[in-house]
């Protein structure tokens, strides 16, 4: 897998890959990343990439020419535009996109990107939540991280992918480690006894309770699905 970040601010993205699991995956060549700066494609004297909005309105809009020329280079890539008006990005999208060979994330700054660029090049438009960020770099990183951990070999332990939240539409059960009592609070005693059937049953009960509390809509969906599957 190759990730390309089309951004005016590569340094905002770079730091994320310098540590931890993703650093190890990079070193093992499980994926690679590179940058493309639209300014390098600006066909004007001052390498300008933005202009005032047609029809007026606050702020500057990224103009079509530099992005058209930059994105035309990418054949056979999946081109993603992070935007608050996109489809909500989900775990299913992360799993699906982990099978692609090359993903290009196009980060807008200023008030956005001229819509013709989006029309011409976007394969998918994604939002990472109902709030507005100052640019697409953080959403691009959020999506890359979620995608990268679904690439074979990136996580040391594949089982962690199977039990985590959104895999079964129930939220993942809470985790505990030693000591058994901390600050007067105990690890559920079944977790300490080693009876795997009982541990699985307790985890399921805790998952259900957590989903009921934090995501009641998701529990209804889960129940409908499992009833239907029976
Ligand atoms: N760009 C700005 N805000 C965003 C959001 N919530 N999701 C994706 N891209 C964005």
mmCIF file of C-alpha atoms and ligand atoms in Angstrom:
data_model
loop_
_atom_site.group_PDB
_atom_site.id
_atom_site.type_symbol
_atom_site.label_atom_id
_atom_site.label_comp_id
_atom_site.label_asym_id
_atom_site.label_seq_id
_atom_site.Cartn_x
_atom_site.Cartn_y
_atom_site.Cartn_z
ATOM 1 C CA UNK A 1 0.000 0.000 0.000
ATOM 2 C CA UNK A 2 1.146 3.491 -0.837
ATOM 3 C CA UNK A 3 -0.341 6.631 0.727
ATOM 4 C CA UNK A 4 0.181 9.962 -1.002
ATOM 5 C CA UNK A 5 -0.721 13.175 0.824
ATOM 6 C CA UNK A 6 -1.507 16.117 -1.408
ATOM 7 C CA UNK A 7 -0.973 18.961 1.020
ATOM 8 C CA UNK A 8 0.532 22.402 1.443
ATOM 9 C CA UNK A 9 1.701 21.321 4.917
ATOM 10 C CA UNK A 10 3.575 17.981 4.731
ATOM 11 C CA UNK A 11 5.167 18.601 8.116
ATOM 12 C CA UNK A 12 1.732 18.262 9.738
ATOM 13 C CA UNK A 13 1.527 14.701 8.431
ATOM 14 C CA UNK A 14 5.145 13.584 8.641
ATOM 15 C CA UNK A 15 5.422 13.417 12.427
ATOM 16 C CA UNK A 16 2.727 10.798 12.775
ATOM 17 C CA UNK A 17 4.803 8.109 11.097
ATOM 18 C CA UNK A 18 7.864 8.606 13.267
ATOM 19 C CA UNK A 19 6.805 6.337 16.099
ATOM 20 C CA UNK A 20 5.165 3.176 17.249
ATOM 21 C CA UNK A 21 3.253 0.630 15.183
ATOM 22 C CA UNK A 22 3.175 2.630 11.970
ATOM 23 C CA UNK A 23 6.910 3.294 12.127
ATOM 24 C CA UNK A 24 7.531 -0.450 12.463
ATOM 25 C CA UNK A 25 5.172 -1.189 9.568
ATOM 26 C CA UNK A 26 7.019 1.349 7.412
ATOM 27 C CA UNK A 27 10.348 -0.234 8.264
ATOM 28 C CA UNK A 28 8.909 -3.618 7.287
ATOM 29 C CA UNK A 29 7.759 -2.079 3.966
ATOM 30 C CA UNK A 30 4.118 -2.996 4.638
ATOM 31 C CA UNK A 31 3.243 0.438 3.332
ATOM 32 C CA UNK A 32 4.967 3.607 2.180
ATOM 33 C CA UNK A 33 4.006 7.249 1.999
ATOM 34 C CA UNK A 34 4.965 10.334 0.041
ATOM 35 C CA UNK A 35 3.856 13.910 -0.470
ATOM 36 C CA UNK A 36 2.723 16.066 -3.322
ATOM 37 C CA UNK A 37 2.710 19.851 -2.840
ATOM 38 C CA UNK A 38 0.183 21.602 -5.128
ATOM 39 C CA UNK A 39 2.384 24.684 -5.054
ATOM 40 C CA UNK A 40 4.944 22.807 -7.149
ATOM 41 C CA UNK A 41 2.324 22.639 -9.915
ATOM 42 C CA UNK A 42 1.144 26.252 -9.839
ATOM 43 C CA UNK A 43 1.510 27.735 -13.319
ATOM 44 C CA UNK A 44 1.812 31.327 -12.116
ATOM 45 C CA UNK A 45 4.687 33.557 -11.119
ATOM 46 C CA UNK A 46 4.138 33.440 -7.370
ATOM 47 C CA UNK A 47 3.166 29.771 -7.046
ATOM 48 C CA UNK A 48 -0.285 30.875 -5.952
ATOM 49 C CA UNK A 49 -2.709 28.038 -5.165
ATOM 50 C CA UNK A 50 -5.760 29.936 -3.893
ATOM 51 C CA UNK A 51 -8.086 32.676 -5.055
ATOM 52 C CA UNK A 52 -11.136 34.603 -3.876
ATOM 53 C CA UNK A 53 -14.455 32.747 -3.895
ATOM 54 C CA UNK A 54 -16.625 33.225 -6.988
ATOM 55 C CA UNK A 55 -19.870 34.876 -5.928
ATOM 56 C CA UNK A 56 -18.174 36.453 -2.908
ATOM 57 C CA UNK A 57 -18.038 35.131 0.630
ATOM 58 C CA UNK A 58 -15.336 34.918 3.244
ATOM 59 C CA UNK A 59 -11.999 33.229 2.703
ATOM 60 C CA UNK A 60 -9.970 31.878 -0.157
ATOM 61 C CA UNK A 61 -10.638 28.795 -2.269
ATOM 62 C CA UNK A 62 -7.959 26.436 -3.621
ATOM 63 C CA UNK A 63 -7.986 27.022 -7.370
ATOM 64 C CA UNK A 64 -8.343 24.257 -9.933
ATOM 65 C CA UNK A 65 -5.162 24.462 -12.043
ATOM 66 C CA UNK A 66 -2.464 23.350 -9.523
ATOM 67 C CA UNK A 67 -4.620 20.511 -8.189
ATOM 68 C CA UNK A 68 -5.692 19.404 -11.687
ATOM 69 C CA UNK A 69 -2.052 19.173 -12.764
ATOM 70 C CA UNK A 70 -0.964 17.480 -9.530
ATOM 71 C CA UNK A 71 -3.759 14.888 -9.508
ATOM 72 C CA UNK A 72 -3.509 14.068 -13.216
ATOM 73 C CA UNK A 73 -0.242 12.277 -12.408
ATOM 74 C CA UNK A 74 -1.968 9.574 -10.419
ATOM 75 C CA UNK A 75 -3.153 6.668 -12.541
ATOM 76 C CA UNK A 76 -4.819 3.705 -10.868
ATOM 77 C CA UNK A 77 -4.963 5.377 -7.448
ATOM 78 C CA UNK A 78 -8.031 5.781 -5.233
ATOM 79 C CA UNK A 79 -8.395 9.519 -4.666
ATOM 80 C CA UNK A 80 -10.028 10.565 -1.402
ATOM 81 C CA UNK A 81 -11.106 14.064 -0.423
ATOM 82 C CA UNK A 82 -11.622 14.586 3.325
ATOM 83 C CA UNK A 83 -14.476 17.044 3.801
ATOM 84 C CA UNK A 84 -17.098 17.707 6.474
ATOM 85 C CA UNK A 85 -19.772 17.225 3.771
ATOM 86 C CA UNK A 86 -18.548 13.713 2.874
ATOM 87 C CA UNK A 87 -19.933 10.321 3.819
ATOM 88 C CA UNK A 88 -19.130 9.358 7.434
ATOM 89 C CA UNK A 89 -15.920 7.279 7.440
ATOM 90 C CA UNK A 90 -16.414 3.889 9.130
ATOM 91 C CA UNK A 91 -14.498 0.761 10.072
ATOM 92 C CA UNK A 92 -15.958 -0.964 7.005
ATOM 93 C CA UNK A 93 -14.414 1.723 4.803
ATOM 94 C CA UNK A 94 -11.074 1.229 6.579
ATOM 95 C CA UNK A 95 -11.176 -2.521 5.916
ATOM 96 C CA UNK A 96 -12.261 -2.119 2.303
ATOM 97 C CA UNK A 97 -9.617 0.514 1.539
ATOM 98 C CA UNK A 98 -6.833 -1.547 3.181
ATOM 99 C CA UNK A 99 -6.959 -3.762 0.056
ATOM 100 C CA UNK A 100 -6.083 -0.898 -2.327
ATOM 101 C CA UNK A 101 -2.607 -0.435 -3.783
ATOM 102 C CA UNK A 102 -2.412 3.359 -3.723
ATOM 103 C CA UNK A 103 -4.547 5.930 -1.922
ATOM 104 C CA UNK A 104 -4.181 9.674 -2.502
ATOM 105 C CA UNK A 105 -5.580 12.010 0.181
ATOM 106 C CA UNK A 106 -6.244 15.547 -1.023
ATOM 107 C CA UNK A 107 -6.181 18.059 1.810
ATOM 108 C CA UNK A 108 -7.949 21.336 1.358
ATOM 109 C CA UNK A 109 -7.041 24.435 3.333
ATOM 110 C CA UNK A 110 -8.634 27.855 3.280
ATOM 111 C CA UNK A 111 -12.382 27.748 2.630
ATOM 112 C CA UNK A 112 -12.158 24.611 0.502
ATOM 113 C CA UNK A 113 -11.346 23.364 -2.961
ATOM 114 C CA UNK A 114 -12.889 24.457 -6.259
ATOM 115 C CA UNK A 115 -15.689 21.944 -6.779
ATOM 116 C CA UNK A 116 -14.546 21.115 -10.311
ATOM 117 C CA UNK A 117 -11.453 19.420 -8.882
ATOM 118 C CA UNK A 118 -13.658 17.285 -6.673
ATOM 119 C CA UNK A 119 -16.011 16.463 -9.566
ATOM 120 C CA UNK A 120 -13.163 15.471 -11.826
ATOM 121 C CA UNK A 121 -10.910 13.491 -9.470
ATOM 122 C CA UNK A 122 -12.707 12.298 -6.332
ATOM 123 C CA UNK A 123 -13.343 8.585 -5.951
ATOM 124 C CA UNK A 124 -14.652 9.059 -2.415
ATOM 125 C CA UNK A 125 -15.506 11.971 -0.099
ATOM 126 C CA UNK A 126 -15.300 11.275 3.613
ATOM 127 C CA UNK A 127 -16.100 13.145 6.808
ATOM 128 C CA UNK A 128 -14.531 12.028 10.089
ATOM 129 C CA UNK A 129 -17.230 13.651 12.218
ATOM 130 C CA UNK A 130 -19.735 16.455 12.505
ATOM 131 C CA UNK A 131 -17.333 19.295 13.261
ATOM 132 C CA UNK A 132 -15.175 21.474 11.053
ATOM 133 C CA UNK A 133 -11.367 21.294 11.150
ATOM 134 C CA UNK A 134 -8.959 23.811 9.627
ATOM 135 C CA UNK A 135 -7.747 21.435 6.944
ATOM 136 C CA UNK A 136 -7.780 17.908 5.609
ATOM 137 C CA UNK A 137 -4.460 16.771 7.086
ATOM 138 C CA UNK A 138 -5.822 15.456 10.393
ATOM 139 C CA UNK A 139 -8.748 13.634 8.733
ATOM 140 C CA UNK A 140 -6.291 12.138 6.206
ATOM 141 C CA UNK A 141 -4.150 10.853 9.058
ATOM 142 C CA UNK A 142 -7.149 9.521 10.960
ATOM 143 C CA UNK A 143 -8.245 7.562 7.895
ATOM 144 C CA UNK A 144 -4.710 6.369 7.037
ATOM 145 C CA UNK A 145 -4.226 5.066 10.559
ATOM 146 C CA UNK A 146 -7.546 3.216 10.523
ATOM 147 C CA UNK A 147 -6.736 1.784 7.081
ATOM 148 C CA UNK A 148 -3.094 0.888 7.842
ATOM 149 C CA UNK A 149 -3.923 -1.230 10.882
ATOM 150 C CA UNK A 150 -6.110 -3.391 8.611
ATOM 151 C CA UNK A 151 -3.234 -4.134 6.229
ATOM 152 C CA UNK A 152 -1.996 -7.696 6.740
ATOM 153 C CA UNK A 153 0.996 -7.765 9.053
ATOM 154 C CA UNK A 154 0.722 -4.225 10.456
ATOM 155 C CA UNK A 155 -0.666 -5.311 13.827
ATOM 156 C CA UNK A 156 1.489 -7.852 15.585
ATOM 157 C CA UNK A 157 -1.566 -9.753 16.821
ATOM 158 C CA UNK A 158 -4.350 -10.245 14.246
ATOM 159 C CA UNK A 159 -6.764 -11.259 17.020
ATOM 160 C CA UNK A 160 -6.889 -7.650 18.190
ATOM 161 C CA UNK A 161 -8.657 -6.801 14.914
ATOM 162 C CA UNK A 162 -11.303 -9.460 15.462
ATOM 163 C CA UNK A 163 -12.448 -8.437 18.922
ATOM 164 C CA UNK A 164 -12.343 -4.687 18.648
ATOM 165 C CA UNK A 165 -15.221 -2.228 18.536
ATOM 166 C CA UNK A 166 -17.330 -2.067 15.322
ATOM 167 C CA UNK A 167 -16.221 -5.534 14.238
ATOM 168 C CA UNK A 168 -19.493 -7.052 15.440
ATOM 169 C CA UNK A 169 -21.437 -3.782 15.818
ATOM 170 C CA UNK A 170 -20.983 -4.136 19.620
ATOM 171 C CA UNK A 171 -18.395 -1.936 21.313
ATOM 172 C CA UNK A 172 -15.345 -3.784 22.601
ATOM 173 C CA UNK A 173 -15.456 -4.971 26.234
ATOM 174 C CA UNK A 174 -13.317 -2.991 28.713
ATOM 175 C CA UNK A 175 -9.750 -4.215 29.354
ATOM 176 C CA UNK A 176 -7.877 -4.702 32.649
ATOM 177 C CA UNK A 177 -4.309 -5.517 33.639
ATOM 178 C CA UNK A 178 -2.507 -6.080 36.928
ATOM 179 C CA UNK A 179 -2.821 -5.374 39.828
ATOM 180 C CA UNK A 180 -6.137 -7.069 40.627
ATOM 181 C CA UNK A 181 -7.069 -4.216 42.992
ATOM 182 C CA UNK A 182 -6.090 -0.642 42.295
ATOM 183 C CA UNK A 183 -7.357 2.453 44.061
ATOM 184 C CA UNK A 184 -9.884 0.184 45.792
ATOM 185 C CA UNK A 185 -11.325 -0.928 42.418
ATOM 186 C CA UNK A 186 -11.152 -4.575 41.390
ATOM 187 C CA UNK A 187 -10.683 -6.368 38.086
ATOM 188 C CA UNK A 188 -13.842 -8.495 37.518
ATOM 189 C CA UNK A 189 -13.029 -11.733 39.337
ATOM 190 C CA UNK A 190 -13.948 -13.985 36.344
ATOM 191 C CA UNK A 191 -11.073 -12.419 34.410
ATOM 192 C CA UNK A 192 -8.655 -13.694 37.054
ATOM 193 C CA UNK A 193 -9.927 -17.273 37.272
ATOM 194 C CA UNK A 194 -9.089 -18.434 33.741
ATOM 195 C CA UNK A 195 -12.388 -20.144 32.774
ATOM 196 C CA UNK A 196 -12.541 -19.099 29.121
ATOM 197 C CA UNK A 197 -16.243 -19.752 28.595
ATOM 198 C CA UNK A 198 -17.093 -17.607 31.600
ATOM 199 C CA UNK A 199 -14.668 -14.894 30.489
ATOM 200 C CA UNK A 200 -16.231 -14.834 27.002
ATOM 201 C CA UNK A 201 -19.741 -14.635 28.500
ATOM 202 C CA UNK A 202 -18.719 -11.791 30.797
ATOM 203 C CA UNK A 203 -17.021 -9.888 27.961
ATOM 204 C CA UNK A 204 -20.167 -10.230 25.881
ATOM 205 C CA UNK A 205 -22.315 -8.911 28.769
ATOM 206 C CA UNK A 206 -19.939 -5.967 29.304
ATOM 207 C CA UNK A 207 -19.861 -5.212 25.560
ATOM 208 C CA UNK A 208 -23.635 -5.196 25.428
ATOM 209 C CA UNK A 209 -23.925 -2.945 28.490
ATOM 210 C CA UNK A 210 -21.341 -0.521 27.091
ATOM 211 C CA UNK A 211 -23.052 -0.375 23.704
ATOM 212 C CA UNK A 212 -26.447 0.156 25.375
ATOM 213 C CA UNK A 213 -25.008 3.086 27.324
ATOM 214 C CA UNK A 214 -22.869 4.811 24.686
ATOM 215 C CA UNK A 215 -24.477 3.735 21.397
ATOM 216 C CA UNK A 216 -28.047 2.561 21.972
ATOM 217 C CA UNK A 217 -28.805 2.835 18.226
ATOM 218 C CA UNK A 218 -25.981 0.461 17.438
ATOM 219 C CA UNK A 219 -27.295 -2.131 19.900
ATOM 220 C CA UNK A 220 -30.692 -2.066 18.206
ATOM 221 C CA UNK A 221 -28.912 -2.609 14.880
ATOM 222 C CA UNK A 222 -26.878 -5.491 16.358
ATOM 223 C CA UNK A 223 -29.982 -7.159 17.800
ATOM 224 C CA UNK A 224 -31.857 -6.823 14.508
ATOM 225 C CA UNK A 225 -28.935 -8.332 12.620
ATOM 226 C CA UNK A 226 -28.436 -11.299 14.975
ATOM 227 C CA UNK A 227 -32.190 -12.007 15.127
ATOM 228 C CA UNK A 228 -32.299 -11.969 11.343
ATOM 229 C CA UNK A 229 -29.258 -14.263 11.079
ATOM 230 C CA UNK A 230 -30.955 -16.826 13.350
HETATM 231 N N1 LIG B 1 -12.108 18.901 6.788
HETATM 232 C C1 LIG B 1 -12.532 19.781 7.703
HETATM 233 N N2 LIG B 1 -13.317 19.218 8.612
HETATM 234 C C2 LIG B 1 -13.419 17.893 8.263
HETATM 235 C C3 LIG B 1 -14.100 16.776 8.797
HETATM 236 N N3 LIG B 1 -14.875 16.863 9.887
HETATM 237 N N4 LIG B 1 -13.973 15.588 8.182
HETATM 238 C C4 LIG B 1 -13.211 15.480 7.070
HETATM 239 N N5 LIG B 1 -12.550 16.508 6.511
HETATM 240 C C5 LIG B 1 -12.649 17.712 7.092
#
